[in-house]
mmCIF file with all atom_site columns, C-alpha atoms and ligand atoms in Angstrom:
data_model
loop_
_atom_site.group_PDB
_atom_site.id
_atom_site.type_symbol
_atom_site.label_atom_id
_atom_site.label_alt_id
_atom_site.label_comp_id
_atom_site.label_asym_id
_atom_site.label_entity_id
_atom_site.label_seq_id
_atom_site.pdbx_PDB_ins_code
_atom_site.Cartn_x
_atom_site.Cartn_y
_atom_site.Cartn_z
_atom_site.occupancy
_atom_site.B_iso_or_equiv
_atom_site.pdbx_formal_charge
_atom_site.auth_seq_id
_atom_site.auth_comp_id
_atom_site.auth_asym_id
_atom_site.auth_atom_id
_atom_site.pdbx_PDB_model_num
ATOM   1   C CA . MET A 1 1   ? 76.533  73.486 98.286  1.00 0.00 ? 1   MET A CA 1
ATOM   2   C CA . ASN A 1 2   ? 74.225  74.798 95.597  1.00 0.00 ? 2   ASN A CA 1
ATOM   3   C CA . ASP A 1 3   ? 75.292  75.125 91.944  1.00 0.00 ? 3   ASP A CA 1
ATOM   4   C CA . ARG A 1 4   ? 76.213  78.793 92.287  1.00 0.00 ? 4   ARG A CA 1
ATOM   5   C CA . GLU A 1 5   ? 78.418  78.137 95.350  1.00 0.00 ? 5   GLU A CA 1
ATOM   6   C CA . SER A 1 6   ? 80.124  75.206 93.623  1.00 0.00 ? 6   SER A CA 1
ATOM   7   C CA . ARG A 1 7   ? 80.765  77.302 90.524  1.00 0.00 ? 7   ARG A CA 1
ATOM   8   C CA . LYS A 1 8   ? 82.264  80.113 92.600  1.00 0.00 ? 8   LYS A CA 1
ATOM   9   C CA . LEU A 1 9   ? 84.661  77.752 94.400  1.00 0.00 ? 9   LEU A CA 1
ATOM   10  C CA . LEU A 1 10  ? 85.612  76.125 91.114  1.00 0.00 ? 10  LEU A CA 1
ATOM   11  C CA . ASP A 1 11  ? 86.391  79.527 89.583  1.00 0.00 ? 11  ASP A CA 1
ATOM   12  C CA . LYS A 1 12  ? 88.918  80.064 92.407  1.00 0.00 ? 12  LYS A CA 1
ATOM   13  C CA . ALA A 1 13  ? 90.464  76.623 91.795  1.00 0.00 ? 13  ALA A CA 1
ATOM   14  C CA . GLU A 1 14  ? 90.822  77.413 88.089  1.00 0.00 ? 14  GLU A CA 1
ATOM   15  C CA . GLU A 1 15  ? 92.434  80.769 88.889  1.00 0.00 ? 15  GLU A CA 1
ATOM   16  C CA . MET A 1 16  ? 94.979  78.993 91.089  1.00 0.00 ? 16  MET A CA 1
ATOM   17  C CA . MET A 1 17  ? 96.224  76.883 88.167  1.00 0.00 ? 17  MET A CA 1
ATOM   18  C CA . ARG A 1 18  ? 98.280  79.874 87.078  1.00 0.00 ? 18  ARG A CA 1
ATOM   19  C CA . PHE A 1 19  ? 100.447 79.695 90.215  1.00 0.00 ? 19  PHE A CA 1
ATOM   20  C CA . SER A 1 20  ? 101.187 75.994 89.719  1.00 0.00 ? 20  SER A CA 1
ATOM   21  C CA . TYR A 1 21  ? 104.895 75.182 89.752  1.00 0.00 ? 21  TYR A CA 1
ATOM   22  C CA . ALA A 1 22  ? 105.044 72.122 87.509  1.00 0.00 ? 22  ALA A CA 1
ATOM   23  C CA . PRO A 1 23  ? 108.209 72.239 85.363  1.00 0.00 ? 23  PRO A CA 1
ATOM   24  C CA . TYR A 1 24  ? 108.586 68.431 85.409  1.00 0.00 ? 24  TYR A CA 1
ATOM   25  C CA . SER A 1 25  ? 105.102 67.131 84.646  1.00 0.00 ? 25  SER A CA 1
ATOM   26  C CA . GLY A 1 26  ? 103.657 70.178 82.915  1.00 0.00 ? 26  GLY A CA 1
ATOM   27  C CA . PHE A 1 27  ? 100.434 69.271 84.726  1.00 0.00 ? 27  PHE A CA 1
ATOM   28  C CA . HIS A 1 28  ? 98.996  72.366 86.400  1.00 0.00 ? 28  HIS A CA 1
ATOM   29  C CA . VAL A 1 29  ? 96.511  71.970 89.250  1.00 0.00 ? 29  VAL A CA 1
ATOM   30  C CA . GLY A 1 30  ? 94.588  74.486 91.344  1.00 0.00 ? 30  GLY A CA 1
ATOM   31  C CA . ALA A 1 31  ? 92.420  73.906 94.408  1.00 0.00 ? 31  ALA A CA 1
ATOM   32  C CA . ALA A 1 32  ? 90.077  75.999 96.550  1.00 0.00 ? 32  ALA A CA 1
ATOM   33  C CA . LEU A 1 33  ? 89.110  74.679 99.988  1.00 0.00 ? 33  LEU A CA 1
ATOM   34  C CA . LEU A 1 34  ? 86.014  76.085 101.715 1.00 0.00 ? 34  LEU A CA 1
ATOM   35  C CA . SER A 1 35  ? 86.098  76.083 105.518 1.00 0.00 ? 35  SER A CA 1
ATOM   36  C CA . ALA A 1 36  ? 83.073  75.799 107.791 1.00 0.00 ? 36  ALA A CA 1
ATOM   37  C CA . ASP A 1 37  ? 83.308  79.518 108.607 1.00 0.00 ? 37  ASP A CA 1
ATOM   38  C CA . GLY A 1 38  ? 83.293  80.480 104.919 1.00 0.00 ? 38  GLY A CA 1
ATOM   39  C CA . THR A 1 39  ? 87.011  81.188 104.491 1.00 0.00 ? 39  THR A CA 1
ATOM   40  C CA . VAL A 1 40  ? 88.539  79.897 101.255 1.00 0.00 ? 40  VAL A CA 1
ATOM   41  C CA . TYR A 1 41  ? 92.085  78.498 101.355 1.00 0.00 ? 41  TYR A CA 1
ATOM   42  C CA . THR A 1 42  ? 93.676  78.133 97.939  1.00 0.00 ? 42  THR A CA 1
ATOM   43  C CA . GLY A 1 43  ? 96.497  75.929 96.685  1.00 0.00 ? 43  GLY A CA 1
ATOM   44  C CA . CYS A 1 44  ? 98.449  74.802 93.664  1.00 0.00 ? 44  CYS A CA 1
ATOM   45  C CA . ASN A 1 45  ? 100.815 71.914 93.032  1.00 0.00 ? 45  ASN A CA 1
ATOM   46  C CA . VAL A 1 46  ? 104.455 72.621 93.824  1.00 0.00 ? 46  VAL A CA 1
ATOM   47  C CA . GLU A 1 47  ? 106.920 70.230 92.183  1.00 0.00 ? 47  GLU A CA 1
ATOM   48  C CA . ASN A 1 48  ? 110.557 69.577 93.023  1.00 0.00 ? 48  ASN A CA 1
ATOM   49  C CA . ALA A 1 49  ? 113.660 68.334 91.182  1.00 0.00 ? 49  ALA A CA 1
ATOM   50  C CA . SER A 1 50  ? 113.599 65.537 93.755  1.00 0.00 ? 50  SER A CA 1
ATOM   51  C CA . TYR A 1 51  ? 110.188 64.372 92.513  1.00 0.00 ? 51  TYR A CA 1
ATOM   52  C CA . GLY A 1 52  ? 109.034 62.841 95.791  1.00 0.00 ? 52  GLY A CA 1
ATOM   53  C CA . ALA A 1 53  ? 109.270 66.239 97.477  1.00 0.00 ? 53  ALA A CA 1
ATOM   54  C CA . SER A 1 54  ? 106.443 67.553 95.280  1.00 0.00 ? 54  SER A CA 1
ATOM   55  C CA . ASN A 1 55  ? 103.112 68.553 96.795  1.00 0.00 ? 55  ASN A CA 1
ATOM   56  C CA . CYS A 1 56  ? 99.639  68.398 95.245  1.00 0.00 ? 56  CYS A CA 1
ATOM   57  C CA . ALA A 1 57  ? 97.353  71.426 95.025  1.00 0.00 ? 57  ALA A CA 1
ATOM   58  C CA . GLU A 1 58  ? 94.810  69.904 97.412  1.00 0.00 ? 58  GLU A CA 1
ATOM   59  C CA . ARG A 1 59  ? 97.351  69.235 100.142 1.00 0.00 ? 59  ARG A CA 1
ATOM   60  C CA . THR A 1 60  ? 98.823  72.699 99.718  1.00 0.00 ? 60  THR A CA 1
ATOM   61  C CA . ALA A 1 61  ? 95.352  74.124 100.446 1.00 0.00 ? 61  ALA A CA 1
ATOM   62  C CA . PHE A 1 62  ? 94.775  71.808 103.419 1.00 0.00 ? 62  PHE A CA 1
ATOM   63  C CA . PHE A 1 63  ? 98.179  72.479 104.956 1.00 0.00 ? 63  PHE A CA 1
ATOM   64  C CA . LYS A 1 64  ? 97.737  76.234 104.562 1.00 0.00 ? 64  LYS A CA 1
ATOM   65  C CA . ALA A 1 65  ? 94.390  76.022 106.362 1.00 0.00 ? 65  ALA A CA 1
ATOM   66  C CA . VAL A 1 66  ? 95.465  73.694 109.172 1.00 0.00 ? 66  VAL A CA 1
ATOM   67  C CA . SER A 1 67  ? 98.647  75.692 109.764 1.00 0.00 ? 67  SER A CA 1
ATOM   68  C CA . GLU A 1 68  ? 96.449  78.743 110.300 1.00 0.00 ? 68  GLU A CA 1
ATOM   69  C CA . GLY A 1 69  ? 94.267  76.974 112.871 1.00 0.00 ? 69  GLY A CA 1
ATOM   70  C CA . CYS A 1 70  ? 91.388  75.891 110.638 1.00 0.00 ? 70  CYS A CA 1
ATOM   71  C CA . ARG A 1 71  ? 90.278  72.236 110.891 1.00 0.00 ? 71  ARG A CA 1
ATOM   72  C CA . SER A 1 72  ? 86.669  72.222 109.770 1.00 0.00 ? 72  SER A CA 1
ATOM   73  C CA . PHE A 1 73  ? 85.760  72.087 106.081 1.00 0.00 ? 73  PHE A CA 1
ATOM   74  C CA . LYS A 1 74  ? 82.758  71.899 103.760 1.00 0.00 ? 74  LYS A CA 1
ATOM   75  C CA . ALA A 1 75  ? 84.140  71.354 100.264 1.00 0.00 ? 75  ALA A CA 1
ATOM   76  C CA . ILE A 1 76  ? 87.113  71.493 97.929  1.00 0.00 ? 76  ILE A CA 1
ATOM   77  C CA . ALA A 1 77  ? 87.103  72.424 94.244  1.00 0.00 ? 77  ALA A CA 1
ATOM   78  C CA . ILE A 1 78  ? 89.835  71.115 91.943  1.00 0.00 ? 78  ILE A CA 1
ATOM   79  C CA . ALA A 1 79  ? 90.833  71.898 88.358  1.00 0.00 ? 79  ALA A CA 1
ATOM   80  C CA . GLY A 1 80  ? 93.909  70.824 86.472  1.00 0.00 ? 80  GLY A CA 1
ATOM   81  C CA . GLY A 1 81  ? 95.462  69.508 83.319  1.00 0.00 ? 81  GLY A CA 1
ATOM   82  C CA . LYS A 1 82  ? 98.410  69.427 80.940  1.00 0.00 ? 82  LYS A CA 1
ATOM   83  C CA . ASP A 1 83  ? 99.938  72.769 80.003  1.00 0.00 ? 83  ASP A CA 1
ATOM   84  C CA . GLY A 1 84  ? 97.478  74.666 82.169  1.00 0.00 ? 84  GLY A CA 1
ATOM   85  C CA . ARG A 1 85  ? 94.366  73.501 80.322  1.00 0.00 ? 85  ARG A CA 1
ATOM   86  C CA . ALA A 1 86  ? 91.729  71.614 82.321  1.00 0.00 ? 86  ALA A CA 1
ATOM   87  C CA . GLU A 1 87  ? 90.425  69.520 79.428  1.00 0.00 ? 87  GLU A CA 1
ATOM   88  C CA . GLU A 1 88  ? 89.424  66.623 81.682  1.00 0.00 ? 88  GLU A CA 1
ATOM   89  C CA . PHE A 1 89  ? 88.274  66.380 85.280  1.00 0.00 ? 89  PHE A CA 1
ATOM   90  C CA . CYS A 1 90  ? 91.172  66.126 87.737  1.00 0.00 ? 90  CYS A CA 1
ATOM   91  C CA . PRO A 1 91  ? 90.198  63.792 90.591  1.00 0.00 ? 91  PRO A CA 1
ATOM   92  C CA . PRO A 1 92  ? 92.350  63.969 93.736  1.00 0.00 ? 92  PRO A CA 1
ATOM   93  C CA . CYS A 1 93  ? 95.146  61.427 94.174  1.00 0.00 ? 93  CYS A CA 1
ATOM   94  C CA . GLY A 1 94  ? 94.991  58.777 96.889  1.00 0.00 ? 94  GLY A CA 1
ATOM   95  C CA . ILE A 1 95  ? 97.272  60.616 99.291  1.00 0.00 ? 95  ILE A CA 1
ATOM   96  C CA . CYS A 1 96  ? 95.150  63.773 99.070  1.00 0.00 ? 96  CYS A CA 1
ATOM   97  C CA . ARG A 1 97  ? 91.978  61.738 99.672  1.00 0.00 ? 97  ARG A CA 1
ATOM   98  C CA . GLN A 1 98  ? 93.576  60.384 102.848 1.00 0.00 ? 98  GLN A CA 1
ATOM   99  C CA . VAL A 1 99  ? 94.516  63.900 103.997 1.00 0.00 ? 99  VAL A CA 1
ATOM   100 C CA . MET A 1 100 ? 90.885  64.954 103.438 1.00 0.00 ? 100 MET A CA 1
ATOM   101 C CA . ARG A 1 101 ? 89.809  61.976 105.559 1.00 0.00 ? 101 ARG A CA 1
ATOM   102 C CA . GLU A 1 102 ? 91.839  63.292 108.489 1.00 0.00 ? 102 GLU A CA 1
ATOM   103 C CA . PHE A 1 103 ? 89.888  66.544 108.734 1.00 0.00 ? 103 PHE A CA 1
ATOM   104 C CA . CYS A 1 104 ? 86.564  66.024 106.928 1.00 0.00 ? 104 CYS A CA 1
ATOM   105 C CA . ASP A 1 105 ? 83.361  64.118 107.452 1.00 0.00 ? 105 ASP A CA 1
ATOM   106 C CA . PRO A 1 106 ? 83.280  61.443 104.679 1.00 0.00 ? 106 PRO A CA 1
ATOM   107 C CA . GLU A 1 107 ? 79.466  61.618 104.516 1.00 0.00 ? 107 GLU A CA 1
ATOM   108 C CA . SER A 1 108 ? 79.204  65.354 103.898 1.00 0.00 ? 108 SER A CA 1
ATOM   109 C CA . PHE A 1 109 ? 82.504  66.727 102.572 1.00 0.00 ? 109 PHE A CA 1
ATOM   110 C CA . GLU A 1 110 ? 82.104  67.607 98.887  1.00 0.00 ? 110 GLU A CA 1
ATOM   111 C CA . ILE A 1 111 ? 84.756  67.259 96.184  1.00 0.00 ? 111 ILE A CA 1
ATOM   112 C CA . ILE A 1 112 ? 83.906  69.460 93.217  1.00 0.00 ? 112 ILE A CA 1
ATOM   113 C CA . LEU A 1 113 ? 85.611  68.796 89.892  1.00 0.00 ? 113 LEU A CA 1
ATOM   114 C CA . GLY A 1 114 ? 85.437  71.020 86.846  1.00 0.00 ? 114 GLY A CA 1
ATOM   115 C CA . ASN A 1 115 ? 86.770  71.103 83.300  1.00 0.00 ? 115 ASN A CA 1
ATOM   116 C CA . ASP A 1 116 ? 87.250  73.813 80.688  1.00 0.00 ? 116 ASP A CA 1
ATOM   117 C CA . LYS A 1 117 ? 83.914  72.961 79.054  1.00 0.00 ? 117 LYS A CA 1
ATOM   118 C CA . GLY A 1 118 ? 82.185  74.286 82.152  1.00 0.00 ? 118 GLY A CA 1
ATOM   119 C CA . GLU A 1 119 ? 81.116  70.808 83.266  1.00 0.00 ? 119 GLU A CA 1
ATOM   120 C CA . ILE A 1 120 ? 80.982  70.037 86.986  1.00 0.00 ? 120 ILE A CA 1
ATOM   121 C CA . ARG A 1 121 ? 80.975  66.751 88.918  1.00 0.00 ? 121 ARG A CA 1
ATOM   122 C CA . VAL A 1 122 ? 80.427  66.582 92.648  1.00 0.00 ? 122 VAL A CA 1
ATOM   123 C CA . PHE A 1 123 ? 81.363  63.655 94.905  1.00 0.00 ? 123 PHE A CA 1
ATOM   124 C CA . ARG A 1 124 ? 81.170  63.044 98.630  1.00 0.00 ? 124 ARG A CA 1
ATOM   125 C CA . LEU A 1 125 ? 84.485  61.978 100.185 1.00 0.00 ? 125 LEU A CA 1
ATOM   126 C CA . LYS A 1 126 ? 82.902  58.630 101.100 1.00 0.00 ? 126 LYS A CA 1
ATOM   127 C CA . GLU A 1 127 ? 82.385  57.857 97.405  1.00 0.00 ? 127 GLU A CA 1
ATOM   128 C CA . LEU A 1 128 ? 86.031  58.505 96.513  1.00 0.00 ? 128 LEU A CA 1
ATOM   129 C CA . LEU A 1 129 ? 87.475  56.828 99.613  1.00 0.00 ? 129 LEU A CA 1
ATOM   130 C CA . PRO A 1 130 ? 85.196  53.970 100.691 1.00 0.00 ? 130 PRO A CA 1
ATOM   131 C CA . GLU A 1 131 ? 85.980  51.775 103.723 1.00 0.00 ? 131 GLU A CA 1
ATOM   132 C CA . SER A 1 132 ? 88.516  54.350 104.819 1.00 0.00 ? 132 SER A CA 1
ATOM   133 C CA . PHE A 1 133 ? 90.916  54.438 107.733 1.00 0.00 ? 133 PHE A CA 1
ATOM   134 C CA . GLY A 1 134 ? 90.618  57.597 109.801 1.00 0.00 ? 134 GLY A CA 1
ATOM   135 C CA . PRO A 1 135 ? 91.305  59.199 113.182 1.00 0.00 ? 135 PRO A CA 1
ATOM   136 C CA . ASP A 1 136 ? 88.283  57.482 114.727 1.00 0.00 ? 136 ASP A CA 1
ATOM   137 C CA . ALA A 1 137 ? 89.985  54.086 114.343 1.00 0.00 ? 137 ALA A CA 1
ATOM   138 C CA . LEU A 1 138 ? 92.867  55.180 116.552 1.00 0.00 ? 138 LEU A CA 1
ATOM   139 C CA . ALA A 1 139 ? 90.639  57.031 119.010 1.00 0.00 ? 139 ALA A CA 1
ATOM   140 C CA . GLU A 1 140 ? 88.974  53.691 119.820 1.00 0.00 ? 140 GLU A CA 1
ATOM   141 C CA . LEU A 1 141 ? 92.338  52.302 120.947 1.00 0.00 ? 141 LEU A CA 1
ATOM   142 C CA . GLY A 1 142 ? 92.908  55.038 123.518 1.00 0.00 ? 142 GLY A CA 1
HETATM 143 N N1 . THU B 2 .   ? 98.511  66.684 91.135  1.00 0.00 ? 201 THU B N1 1
HETATM 144 C C1 . THU B 2 .   ? 97.799  67.502 91.956  1.00 0.00 ? 201 THU B C1 1
HETATM 145 O O1 . THU B 2 .   ? 98.270  68.574 92.350  1.00 0.00 ? 201 THU B O1 1
HETATM 146 N N2 . THU B 2 .   ? 96.562  67.119 92.324  1.00 0.00 ? 201 THU B N2 1
HETATM 147 C C2 . THU B 2 .   ? 95.917  66.008 91.852  1.00 0.00 ? 201 THU B C2 1
HETATM 148 O O2 . THU B 2 .   ? 94.780  65.767 92.211  1.00 0.00 ? 201 THU B O2 1
HETATM 149 C C3 . THU B 2 .   ? 96.591  65.130 90.901  1.00 0.00 ? 201 THU B C3 1
HETATM 150 C C4 . THU B 2 .   ? 98.034  65.395 90.672  1.00 0.00 ? 201 THU B C4 1
HETATM 151 C C5 . THU B 2 .   ? 99.829  67.123 90.685  1.00 0.00 ? 201 THU B C5 1
HETATM 152 C C6 . THU B 2 .   ? 100.990 66.392 91.265  1.00 0.00 ? 201 THU B C6 1
HETATM 153 C C7 . THU B 2 .   ? 102.041 66.628 90.205  1.00 0.00 ? 201 THU B C7 1
HETATM 154 O O3 . THU B 2 .   ? 102.651 67.895 90.436  1.00 0.00 ? 201 THU B O3 1
HETATM 155 C C8 . THU B 2 .   ? 101.271 66.702 88.910  1.00 0.00 ? 201 THU B C8 1
HETATM 156 O O4 . THU B 2 .   ? 99.940  66.973 89.287  1.00 0.00 ? 201 THU B O4 1
HETATM 157 C C9 . THU B 2 .   ? 101.335 65.439 88.077  1.00 0.00 ? 201 THU B C9 1
HETATM 158 O O5 . THU B 2 .   ? 101.056 64.328 88.837  1.00 0.00 ? 201 THU B O5 1
#
């Protein structure tokens, strides 16, 4: 991903913050997931009065994509923060990193973080989830 592509994906993630349903935490997150064929699947966090039933923005985007038959991805952009302001970077939680690991190549999949100062940080999945457990481990058993 070049800078312009990353910026474009991040703009979509920031736009998605406005759909966030976060009445309990007040922490609004948006995500934009780029598939191998160029389609962008968006997501926001969706909270629940039974807190454990809440879903993160990243997983919303992944589950939308997979449920529509897409399983090959290049990158995800994420933006979020208190009261809908992305003052800091919003790195994905551990569960979302594991969901990424199911469908993405840890060496090449890019995680693009942005804040409201226009700053961008890019990580490979391998950096955020080292020594990970993935589908390959179970495939070896079969
Ligand atoms: N959240 C996300 O949607 N993505 C992240 O990467 C971090 C956390 C959501 C979950 C919850 O609705 C709120 O932010 C506070 O944890």
